Amino acid sequence: MYQKHVIHKLLQLAFEEDVGTGDVTTQAVLTGDEVGKASAVAKADVVVAGMDVFKEAFLFMDQTIQFIGHCEDGLGVQKGNILAEISGNLSSILTAERVALNLFQRMCGIATLTRRYVDEVKETGAKILDTRKTAPGLRYFDKYAVRIGGGTNHRFGLYDGILIKDNHIEAAGGISYALDRVYRHLPHTLKVEIEVKNLQELEEALTAGADVIMLDNMTVEHMKKAVEIVNGRVPLEASGNVTLTNVKQIAETGVDFISIGALTHSVPASDISLKIE
Amino acid sequence: MYQKHVIHKLLQLAFEEDVGTGDVTTQAVLTGDEVGKASAVAKADVVVAGMDVFKEAFLFMDQTIQFIGHCEDGLGVQKGNILAEISGNLSSILTAERVALNLFQRMCGIATLTRRYVDEVKETGAKILDTRKTAPGLRYFDKYAVRIGGGTNHRFGLYDGILIKDNHIEAAGGISYALDRVYRHLPHTLKVEIEVKNLQELEEALTAGADVIMLDNMTVEHMKKAVEIVNGRVPLEASGNVTLTNVKQIAETGVDFISIGALTHSVPASDISLKIE
Amino acid sequence: MYQKHVIHKLLQLAFEEDVGTGDVTTQAVLTGDEVGKASAVAKADVVVAGMDVFKEAFLFMDQTIQFIGHCEDGLGVQKGNILAEISGNLSSILTAERVALNLFQRMCGIATLTRRYVDEVKETGAKILDTRKTAPGLRYFDKYAVRIGGGTNHRFGLYDGILIKDNHIEAAGGISYALDRVYRHLPHTLKVEIEVKNLQELEEALTAGADVIMLDNMTVEHMKKAVEIVNGRVPLEASGNVTLTNVKQIAETGVDFISIGALTHSVPASDISLKIE
Amino acid sequence: MYQKHVIHKLLQLAFEEDVGTGDVTTQAVLTGDEVGKASAVAKADVVVAGMDVFKEAFLFMDQTIQFIGHCEDGLGVQKGNILAEISGNLSSILTAERVALNLFQRMCGIATLTRRYVDEVKETGAKILDTRKTAPGLRYFDKYAVRIGGGTNHRFGLYDGILIKDNHIEAAGGISYALDRVYRHLPHTLKVEIEVKNLQELEEALTAGADVIMLDNMTVEHMKKAVEIVNGRVPLEASGNVTLTNVKQIAETGVDFISIGALTHSVPASDISLKIE
Amino acid sequence: MYQKHVIHKLLQLAFEEDVGTGDVTTQAVLTGDEVGKASAVAKADVVVAGMDVFKEAFLFMDQTIQFIGHCEDGLGVQKGNILAEISGNLSSILTAERVALNLFQRMCGIATLTRRYVDEVKETGAKILDTRKTAPGLRYFDKYAVRIGGGTNHRFGLYDGILIKDNHIEAAGGISYALDRVYRHLPHTLKVEIEVKNLQELEEALTAGADVIMLDNMTVEHMKKAVEIVNGRVPLEASGNVTLTNVKQIAETGVDFISIGALTHSVPASDISLKIE
Amino acid sequence: MYQKHVIHKLLQLAFEEDVGTGDVTTQAVLTGDEVGKASAVAKADVVVAGMDVFKEAFLFMDQTIQFIGHCEDGLGVQKGNILAEISGNLSSILTAERVALNLFQRMCGIATLTRRYVDEVKETGAKILDTRKTAPGLRYFDKYAVRIGGGTNHRFGLYDGILIKDNHIEAAGGISYALDRVYRHLPHTLKVEIEVKNLQELEEALTAGADVIMLDNMTVEHMKKAVEIVNGRVPLEASGNVTLTNVKQIAETGVDFISIGALTHSVPASDISLKIE
C-alpha cells in the first residue's frame, strides 16, 4: 500500500509531533553508536494491517535500519507472536518506536474490529462498510485498514460519492426534487445514494431512480420489509446503531451493506509492543 | 485554546481530506444560496471539549457563519441538550459538518472518558495522566481534551520530558549508569523519570537520584510497598493495564500519578449530531 | 466557488512564484502610498469563469482592496466590456495583477472553449465532458471552468471514478475478467466505466455488466452502430480526436457523452487586460 | 534540469491531485504484482522537453521503476517514434501515467511551439522571448521548455527584472521620472527595461538612460523607425499580437527580442501516449 | 513591507518552533482572561527596521491585539525610547513576545549596523551592498533591513543576478570565455558581473564586455588603480575583508559599491525588551 | 545529528530561497557535465559544528556528490585546515555552495563562541546555557551548535520548560501565588524555574518551592549572597549582561548556570570558504 505522496506527508507530521527537536532521553542515555534488534510482539490477537507503514516509519527515521516483516496485511495473528523484527542503530529504533507503533496499532485495531463484524455476517451476503467518521488526517490509513479487515470502503470524502441526506432532501423540497437536481449536475462516474427514514420515502426514492438507498435507523422489521419492496432493484445500506450484537440480525434482513462509524471513530488500538533484545 | 498556528494547519489537512475537490452532493442538490440553522445535539451524556475548534472548523469553511456555543469546555452535558447553534449559508454548514464533528466528537470522547477515570480516583490524591499514545497528527488536540476532562498531561513528546525506559537502562548498563549519563547532558528545566519493574530497581533508582519513578506493570501489593519505601521522597507513577475497574484500587495504594494510554488510543467518540432546522 | 482550503493554497504558490522576494519595479517607481483604480477589460469575446478567484487574488495580496465584479461566472461577455473594477493601493494592484490575470484568463479560456463545443451539440442530447488532462496543480480550477462553460465533469482523479482502459483489460485477461474483479472490490458509490475499441468488445462489456462504456477512437459509423446495439441500456461516451469540426456529427450518433482533452490541455487563454485609470 | 527542491514539490502536488487516496481502478483490476513495460510514443512531431521530469514522475511513484529515455531534451522527434521506455511494476506505471504525461506533454508542447517561432526568425538576429503569462505553479517548467525550444527567457518573476510599464510611468509622472526613481533604488545586477508606446516616448526613454526598451504594440513601420533611431544603443523588444504569421516580418525590422505570451498561455499539449506492451 | 505570502509563512514556522504545543508557563500562571499593555523599549540606540513584521507577529497570535508603532522603519531611535505599545490579552502578548522580538531585534540589528557603514562612506559616492550570506530562511527580512539601514541590495539569490566567480572562470577556461558563454544564454533583464583578482583580469573583463566588475580582496592601492583604468565605463564593486575601520578608505578609492557579508552573517541583535505595565 | 524531518524541511526552504528558479550564472557558464573537487577551508580558527548538515546540503542538491568530512563536530580546527572535501558534478557543487556554507558557518560560529565562554569558566562548576533568542526557524541548529561548543541547552521553546518571569509574577500577584498556580497545572516531567530580581524575592521563591531560580541582572556581590543563601538547595542561573570579560567572575560566585543570549542572537559566522581545485 506504499504511496509516497501520502505516507511521507503523514510521517513528516508525526515525527514533528512526537520527536520534534529531539529525543532527549535517548540522546542522553545512549551514545548514538549502539546497534541492536527489536521485535514487535502481538500482546493480543490481532489482524495485521499497515505493515508497510510500520516499516516506512522506521526507514523515514533512518534509512539504514533493517526491517523484516513476519506476516502480511490481513493475517490474523495470535497473542505472543512476533510481527516484525527491526535491527540497526538503537537510537534510531527507540526514537521512531512510538510514531511507528501509534499508527500501526491503530490500523491493526481497525482491521481487527472490522474482521469481527465481517465474521459475524459471513453467512449472509451483507458487506461491512466504513464511513467518513475517521480521525482527522488519517482517513487514508483508517480506510485502508477497514479493507484489510475484510470491510468495504464507502466513499472517501465528499468528492467521490453522492449521498443525499435528510438535510439535503429538506433543502431541495423532497426526495424526488433532490434526485432530479442531482441527476442534472453530476459526474457520470458516480452513483447516487439517498437516505430514507421510512418505507414511504423508500418507495419515493425507488420511483425517482436512486442507485443505492440507505435505510437510516430503521428497525429490523422495517428493513426486512424494505428488502422485500426493493426486491433486488437497487442495493440497500443499513445505517445507524449497529453493534456486534445486532449486526448479524441486520445482515439477515437481506440488506446489501451495513455501515458502521465505530469501525473508525471508536476503535481500540491493538496491543503491540516493541521489545529490544 | 485557539492557537492559530496549530488549528489552521490541522483544519487545512482535514478539509483537503474530506472535502477535497468539492462536496458533490451539496453542490448538486442546493443552489448555494440557501440559509439555515443547525444545532449540534448531544446524543449521549458528554463532557464538552473543543468548542473553539468546533467553531473554527465552520469559520474556516466560511467566515460569514454565525456560531453560538451553549457551553464551555469542561461542562458535563446530558443527553439531548444542544451544545451549539450554527447559522448561515446552508451549503457551507453541510460541507463543513463532518470535519467539524469528527474532531469535536473525538475531543469530547476523550474528555468524557478521562472524567470517568478522574471521578473514580477523586477521593485519593492520585492524578490521571495521559501518554504519547495519541492518534498521529492529533496530539495537541488529544492532550487538550485530557486536560479538559480533569486529567494531567504527561510529556507531549520525546522533546519535553525524560523518561528512561527498560530499553534505555539495558543499553546504558543499568539504572545508575543511565541516570548518571542523563544528569550530565540534559536541560535543567526537565525532571528525570525512570521506569522500574520491581522494588529492587526502585531502590536503585531512588539512590541514583531519579526525580520521578514509574512503576511498570506492578501488582497492587507491590505498588503499596513502593509507596512505603519511597515515603514521599519522589512522585510515583503507576503504569500498565489500568482500567476503570482497577483504577481506584491503584489510586488507593498512594501513588501520585496513574497513566492510561487508552484515554487517547482507544477512545470512543462522543455521539453528537448536527440537525438542520 | 470560494473554497479556502483550495484557493489559498494555490494563491500562496502563485505569489511565491511570481512576486517572490518582491516586485522590484513597483517598489522602485511607486512610493507605496498611491491609490487608484483599475479595470479588467475583455479584449475578445469571453465566457467569464473564475470571478471569485480573480477577486481573491487581489485580496490575498492586500485585504484593503475594493473589488467590484461586473458579471457572474457563466456570462458571455463581448469584447470591450469591463469585467471588474479593482480599486485601492496601486502598488498592491500592480503587484497582484499577473497572478490574478494568469488564473482568470486560463479559466475564462477554458469556459469559452467549452461553450463553443456545448453550443455545437446543443440540439442533440450529448453532454461535453472534460478529462484528467489538466495543467498539473490546476485541476480544481480547470474543471470548475468546464462546468461554467456548460460542460460536465468526468471524474476528478483516479480516486473518484472507475475507468477500465485497454491496459487494465490486458492485464486482467479480458473485459469480463476485468469487470468481474472490479465488482468485487469497489466502493458502491462509484459506477464502472470501461473502454472498448470495437463492437465485439462492446457486446462483451454489456454482457459483463459495465455501467458506462467508452467508445475509444471509433468511426462515426461504428458509433452509430454502438448506439443501436446498446439501445439505452447504458450511457456511451465517445472519446478520441474530437474537434469543433466533427463534434456535432459525433453527437448526432446518439452517444450520451463526448470527452475532449483539449478543453484543458490545449486551451488558449482569454485575452483580458488590466487598465489603470 | 533536475532540481529536487522544485520538482519534488510539484510532483507531490500533482500526485495528491490526480491519485489522491488511490487509483481505484488499478487497485481493483490488478493484483499489484504484475510487471510490464510501457513505451511513450510521439503521436505527432514533437520537440522533446522535460525528459528528466517525465522520469522523475515515475520514480516519485515507485523507485524501482526502470526508465530509459530514447532522446535528449531539444531533439525534434517525428510522429511514431518511441520517446522513452518504462518498465517495472505495472500498477505503479499505470497510476503514475497521467501525472507524468500531463507535465511532459505540456513541456513538449511549449518547446514545439517555441521552435516554430524560432525557426521563423532564424535568418534574422532576433531572439524569441517568453513572458510571465504561464500556468500558475508551472513557471519553472514552462520557462525551461521555452529554453529547450530555442527561446530565451525573459525575467522569471517580478523579483528578477525591471520592466516599467505604462501604469508605472503614469504613476511616476512620466518616463524620465520613472527611470530616475528606479536608478536610485535597484540592485545593480538588474537592467532596466521600459515600455514605450510611440517614437516620442522612445526618444525620451533613450535620453533617460533605459537599458532595454520594449516597443508595445507598434506597427511594423514604427518598429523599423525605432530600430533606426536607436541604432544599436540599447536592445529593443517587440511585444504584442505576435503570431506565426507576422513574427518574421517583425524580426526583419531589426528588433533584438520578440516576446510572445502565447508560448505559455495558449499552448497545445504535444500528443504523446503511453502504450503497455 | 507587508507581503502576506512571505511573512505568514515565516511566522507559522516561528510559532511552531517557539510555542509548539503551547506556552506551559503562561497557561499555568495566567487565567487567560487578563488584559494589559506592554511597551517595546530600545535598550540601546537603534535604527528601527521591521515594525510591520513586529506587529504582524502579535496579530498572527491573536487578531484582537492592539498595536501602536511609535516610529517608522528607518528612524534612528535613542536608548530608552518606546518603539511600540501592544495591548490586549496578556497571555497572547506574553506567548508571542519572543517570536516577535527575535525577528524584530535581528532586523533592527542589521539596519543599525548597515547605517554605521553607510554613515562612514556618506561623503563618497560609494554604496554599501549586502550579500547572499544571510541566515537560512530569513533572506527576505535580512535584505529588507539592509535597505532600511541605507544599504543597497545585491542580488537576492542565484536566480536574479549573474556573478561570475573565480570557480566559474576556471571551469570556462578564462574570463573572456566565461563572458562569451554567459552572453549567449541569459535573460536580457540581468546585467553580468564578474569577479577579478588583479588588474590584468580587470583589463580582460573590460574588454570582454562585463557590465559590472567585482574587485576581489584587492589592496586599496590596486583598487585606486582599477578605478583609474575603468574610468567610469562600468561600475566597480569592492569585496572582501571590509570593516568599519577600513570602509571609508575603500570608498575613497572611487569604487561604486562595497559589499559586506558581515551585515547579515555576523550581526549583533539590537537590544529591545518588552515591559508589561 | 541527522534528523530527516528537521533537516530536509530547512534545506527545502533554503534552496527555494537561494537557488529558486535556478542558478543562472552556473547554468550559463558551465555545460553541466564538468566534474571537480572542492575543499572547505577554515579561514580562521573554528570549532566545527554541523558537519552532517553541511554534507546533507550538497546531497540534497545532488545525491551523486561525494562528501568526505575531515573532522567531527566539536573539534577545534586551526586556520588553514581543510574541513571537508566535496567532489562530483561541478554545477551541483557551485549551486549548493552558499546554502551549505551559510548554515555551516553559522553553526561553527555558534560553537566557536560557546567554546570561548566554556573555556573561561572551566575551572568553576558553572555551565554555559543558551536561550530562546535564536534566529527564527533555526533554533534546532542554533541549539545543536551550542551543545557542540560545550554549552548546555536551556529549554527549546515555551513548551518544554517552565520559566516564570517578572511579568508572570505580577499577573499572578506575587511569587508564591505564581508558583502555587504552576504546581497545580503542569506536567510532572518539567521543573519550575522562576526569575528573581533581588535577595528578598529569592527567599520567597525558595520558600514557595521553586526547582530552579534565575538571578536576573544581579550584581556579582548579590549573586555571591544568593549562592550562600541557597546553599545548594536548588540550582541558580545567572542571567543578563554576561560577556567574555565578566563571565569568569560570575561563574566564580558559585552559580550553577550562566545563560547568554548572545551565543545565538549576536554570533559572528565562522570564516569558511569553498575552493574548487
Coordinates of N, CA and C in Angstrom, one line a residue, chain E residues 88-194:
Chain E
G88 N -3.8 44.4 25.0 CA -4.9 43.4 24.8 C -4.6 42.2 25.7
N89 N -5.1 41.0 25.3 CA -5.0 39.8 26.1 C -3.5 39.5 26.5
L90 N -3.3 39.5 27.8 CA -1.9 39.4 28.3 C -1.3 38.0 28.0
S91 N -2.0 37.0 28.0 CA -1.5 35.7 27.6 C -1.0 35.7 26.2
S92 N -1.7 36.2 25.3 CA -1.3 36.3 23.9 C 0.0 37.1 23.8
I93 N 0.0 38.2 24.4 CA 1.2 39.1 24.3 C 2.4 38.4 24.8
L94 N 2.3 37.7 26.0 CA 3.5 37.0 26.6 C 3.9 35.9 25.7
T95 N 2.9 35.2 25.1 CA 3.3 34.0 24.3 C 3.9 34.4 23.0
A96 N 3.5 35.5 22.4 CA 4.0 35.9 21.1 C 5.3 36.7 21.3
E97 N 5.6 37.2 22.5 CA 6.8 38.1 22.7 C 8.1 37.7 22.1
R98 N 8.5 36.5 22.3 CA 9.9 36.1 21.9 C 9.9 36.0 20.3
V99 N 8.9 35.4 19.7 CA 8.9 35.3 18.2 C 9.0 36.7 17.7
A100 N 8.2 37.6 18.2 CA 8.1 38.9 17.7 C 9.5 39.6 17.9
L101 N 10.0 39.5 19.1 CA 11.3 40.2 19.4 C 12.5 39.6 18.6
N102 N 12.5 38.3 18.5 CA 13.7 37.7 17.8 C 13.8 38.2 16.4
L103 N 12.7 38.3 15.7 CA 12.8 38.8 14.3 C 13.0 40.3 14.3
F104 N 12.3 41.0 15.1 CA 12.5 42.5 15.1 C 13.9 42.9 15.6
Q105 N 14.4 42.2 16.6 CA 15.8 42.6 17.1 C 16.8 42.3 16.0
R106 N 16.6 41.2 15.3 CA 17.6 40.9 14.2 C 17.5 42.0 13.1
M107 N 16.3 42.3 12.7 CA 16.2 43.3 11.6 C 16.7 44.6 12.1
C108 N 16.4 45.1 13.3 CA 16.9 46.3 13.8 C 18.5 46.3 13.8
G109 N 19.0 45.1 14.3 CA 20.4 44.9 14.4 C 21.1 45.1 13.0
I110 N 20.5 44.5 12.0 CA 21.0 44.7 10.6 C 21.0 46.1 10.1
A111 N 19.8 46.7 10.4 CA 19.7 48.1 9.9 C 20.7 49.0 10.7
T112 N 20.8 48.8 11.9 CA 21.7 49.6 12.7 C 23.2 49.5 12.3
L113 N 23.6 48.3 12.0 CA 25.0 48.0 11.6 C 25.2 48.6 10.2
T114 N 24.2 48.4 9.3 CA 24.3 49.0 8.0 C 24.4 50.5 8.0
R115 N 23.6 51.1 8.8 CA 23.6 52.6 8.9 C 25.0 53.1 9.3
R116 N 25.7 52.3 10.2 CA 27.1 52.7 10.6 C 28.0 52.7 9.4
Y117 N 27.9 51.7 8.6 CA 28.7 51.6 7.4 C 28.4 52.7 6.4
V118 N 27.1 52.9 6.2 CA 26.6 53.9 5.3 C 27.1 55.3 5.7
D119 N 27.0 55.6 7.0 CA 27.5 56.9 7.6 C 29.0 57.1 7.3
E120 N 29.7 56.0 7.4 CA 31.2 56.1 7.2 C 31.5 56.6 5.8
V121 N 30.7 56.1 4.8 CA 31.1 56.4 3.4 C 30.2 57.6 2.9
K122 N 29.5 58.3 3.7 CA 28.5 59.2 3.1 C 29.1 60.3 2.4
E123 N 30.3 60.6 2.6 CA 30.9 61.7 1.8 C 31.5 61.3 0.5
T124 N 31.4 60.0 0.3 CA 31.9 59.4 -1.0 C 30.7 59.1 -1.8
G125 N 30.9 58.6 -3.0 CA 29.7 58.2 -3.8 C 29.4 56.7 -3.7
A126 N 30.2 56.0 -2.8 CA 30.0 54.5 -2.7 C 28.8 54.1 -2.0
K127 N 28.2 53.0 -2.5 CA 27.0 52.4 -1.9 C 27.4 51.2 -1.2
I128 N 26.8 50.9 0.0 CA 27.0 49.7 0.8 C 26.1 48.6 0.3
L129 N 26.6 47.5 -0.1 CA 25.8 46.3 -0.6 C 25.8 45.2 0.4
D130 N 24.7 44.4 0.4 CA 24.7 43.2 1.2 C 25.2 42.0 0.3
T131 N 25.1 40.8 0.8 CA 25.5 39.6 0.1 C 24.4 38.6 0.2
R132 N 24.7 37.4 -0.2 CA 23.8 36.2 0.0 C 24.1 35.5 1.3
K133 N 25.0 36.1 2.1 CA 25.4 35.4 3.4 C 24.4 35.8 4.5
T134 N 23.2 35.3 4.3 CA 22.1 35.6 5.3 C 21.8 34.4 6.1
A135 N 21.0 34.5 7.1 CA 20.6 33.4 7.9 C 19.6 32.6 7.1
P136 N 19.8 31.3 6.9 CA 18.9 30.5 6.1 C 17.4 30.7 6.5
G137 N 16.6 31.0 5.5 CA 15.2 31.2 5.7 C 14.8 32.6 6.0
L138 N 15.8 33.5 6.2 CA 15.5 34.9 6.6 C 16.0 35.9 5.6
R139 N 16.3 35.5 4.4 CA 16.9 36.4 3.4 C 16.0 37.6 3.1
Y140 N 14.8 37.4 2.9 CA 13.8 38.5 2.6 C 13.9 39.5 3.7
F141 N 13.9 39.1 5.0 CA 13.9 40.0 6.1 C 15.3 40.7 6.3
D142 N 16.3 39.9 6.1 CA 17.7 40.4 6.3 C 17.9 41.5 5.2
K143 N 17.5 41.3 4.0 CA 17.8 42.2 2.9 C 16.9 43.5 3.0
Y144 N 15.7 43.2 3.5 CA 14.8 44.4 3.8 C 15.5 45.3 4.8
A145 N 16.0 44.7 5.8 CA 16.7 45.5 6.9 C 17.9 46.3 6.4
V146 N 18.6 45.7 5.5 CA 19.8 46.4 4.9 C 19.3 47.6 4.1
R147 N 18.2 47.5 3.4 CA 17.7 48.7 2.7 C 17.3 49.8 3.6
I148 N 16.6 49.3 4.7 CA 16.2 50.3 5.7 C 17.4 51.0 6.3
G149 N 18.5 50.3 6.5 CA 19.7 50.9 7.1 C 20.4 51.9 6.1
G150 N 19.9 51.9 4.9 CA 20.5 52.8 3.9 C 21.4 52.1 2.9
G151 N 21.5 50.8 3.0 CA 22.3 50.0 2.1 C 21.5 49.7 0.9
T152 N 22.2 49.0 -0.1 CA 21.6 48.6 -1.3 C 21.7 47.1 -1.5
N153 N 20.6 46.5 -2.0 CA 20.6 45.1 -2.1 C 21.4 44.6 -3.3
H154 N 22.3 43.7 -3.1 CA 22.9 42.9 -4.2 C 21.8 41.9 -4.6
R155 N 22.1 41.0 -5.5 CA 21.1 40.1 -5.9 C 20.5 39.3 -4.7
F156 N 19.3 38.9 -4.8 CA 18.6 38.1 -3.8 C 19.1 36.7 -3.7
G157 N 19.3 36.1 -4.9 CA 19.7 34.7 -4.9 C 20.4 34.4 -6.2
L158 N 20.6 33.1 -6.5 CA 21.3 32.7 -7.7 C 20.5 33.0 -8.9
Y159 N 19.2 33.3 -8.7 CA 18.2 33.4 -9.8 C 18.1 34.8 -10.4
D160 N 18.5 35.8 -9.7 CA 18.2 37.2 -10.1 C 19.5 38.1 -10.3
G161 N 20.6 37.4 -10.6 CA 21.8 38.2 -10.9 C 22.9 37.3 -11.4
I162 N 23.7 37.8 -12.3 CA 24.8 37.0 -12.7 C 26.1 37.5 -12.0
L163 N 26.8 36.6 -11.4 CA 28.0 36.9 -10.7 C 29.0 35.8 -11.0
I164 N 29.9 36.0 -12.0 CA 30.8 35.0 -12.4 C 32.0 35.1 -11.5
K165 N 32.2 34.0 -10.7 CA 33.3 33.9 -9.7 C 34.5 33.2 -10.3
D166 N 35.6 33.2 -9.5 CA 36.8 32.5 -10.0 C 36.6 31.1 -10.4
N167 N 35.7 30.4 -9.6 CA 35.5 29.0 -10.0 C 34.8 28.9 -11.4
H168 N 33.9 29.8 -11.6 CA 33.2 29.7 -12.9 C 34.2 30.0 -14.0
I169 N 35.1 31.0 -13.8 CA 36.1 31.4 -14.8 C 37.0 30.2 -15.1
E170 N 37.5 29.5 -14.1 CA 38.3 28.4 -14.3 C 37.6 27.3 -15.1
A171 N 36.4 27.0 -14.8 CA 35.7 26.0 -15.5 C 35.5 26.4 -16.9
A172 N 35.3 27.6 -17.2 CA 35.0 28.1 -18.6 C 36.3 28.2 -19.4
G173 N 37.5 28.3 -18.7 CA 38.7 28.4 -19.4 C 39.2 29.9 -19.5
G174 N 38.7 30.7 -18.7 CA 39.2 32.1 -18.7 C 38.0 33.1 -18.7
I175 N 38.3 34.4 -18.4 CA 37.3 35.4 -18.3 C 36.6 35.6 -19.6
S176 N 37.3 35.7 -20.7 CA 36.6 36.1 -22.0 C 35.7 34.9 -22.4
Y177 N 36.1 33.7 -22.2 CA 35.3 32.5 -22.5 C 34.0 32.5 -21.6
A178 N 34.2 32.8 -20.4 CA 33.1 32.8 -19.5 C 32.1 33.8 -19.9
L179 N 32.6 35.0 -20.1 CA 31.6 36.1 -20.5 C 30.9 35.8 -21.8
D180 N 31.7 35.2 -22.7 CA 31.1 34.9 -24.0 C 29.9 33.9 -23.9
R181 N 30.1 32.9 -23.0 CA 29.1 31.9 -22.8 C 27.9 32.5 -22.1
V182 N 28.1 33.4 -21.2 CA 27.0 34.0 -20.5 C 26.1 34.8 -21.4
Y183 N 26.8 35.6 -22.3 CA 26.0 36.5 -23.1 C 25.1 35.7 -24.1
R184 N 25.5 34.5 -24.3 CA 24.6 33.7 -25.2 C 23.4 33.1 -24.6
H185 N 23.4 33.1 -23.3 CA 22.3 32.3 -22.6 C 21.4 33.1 -21.7
L186 N 21.6 34.3 -21.4 CA 20.9 34.8 -20.3 C 19.8 35.8 -20.5
P187 N 18.9 35.9 -19.5 CA 17.8 36.9 -19.6 C 18.4 38.3 -19.9
H188 N 17.8 39.0 -20.8 CA 18.3 40.3 -21.1 C 18.0 41.3 -20.0
T189 N 17.3 40.9 -19.0 CA 17.0 41.8 -17.8 C 18.1 41.8 -16.8
L190 N 19.1 40.9 -17.0 CA 20.1 40.8 -16.0 C 21.4 41.4 -16.5
K191 N 22.1 42.1 -15.7 CA 23.5 42.5 -16.0 C 24.5 41.4 -15.7
V192 N 25.7 41.5 -16.1 CA 26.6 40.5 -15.9 C 27.8 41.1 -15.1
E193 N 28.0 40.5 -13.9 CA 29.1 41.0 -13.1 C 30.1 39.8 -13.0
I194 N 31.4 40.2 -13.0 CA 32.4 39.2 -12.9 C 33.4 39.6 -11.9

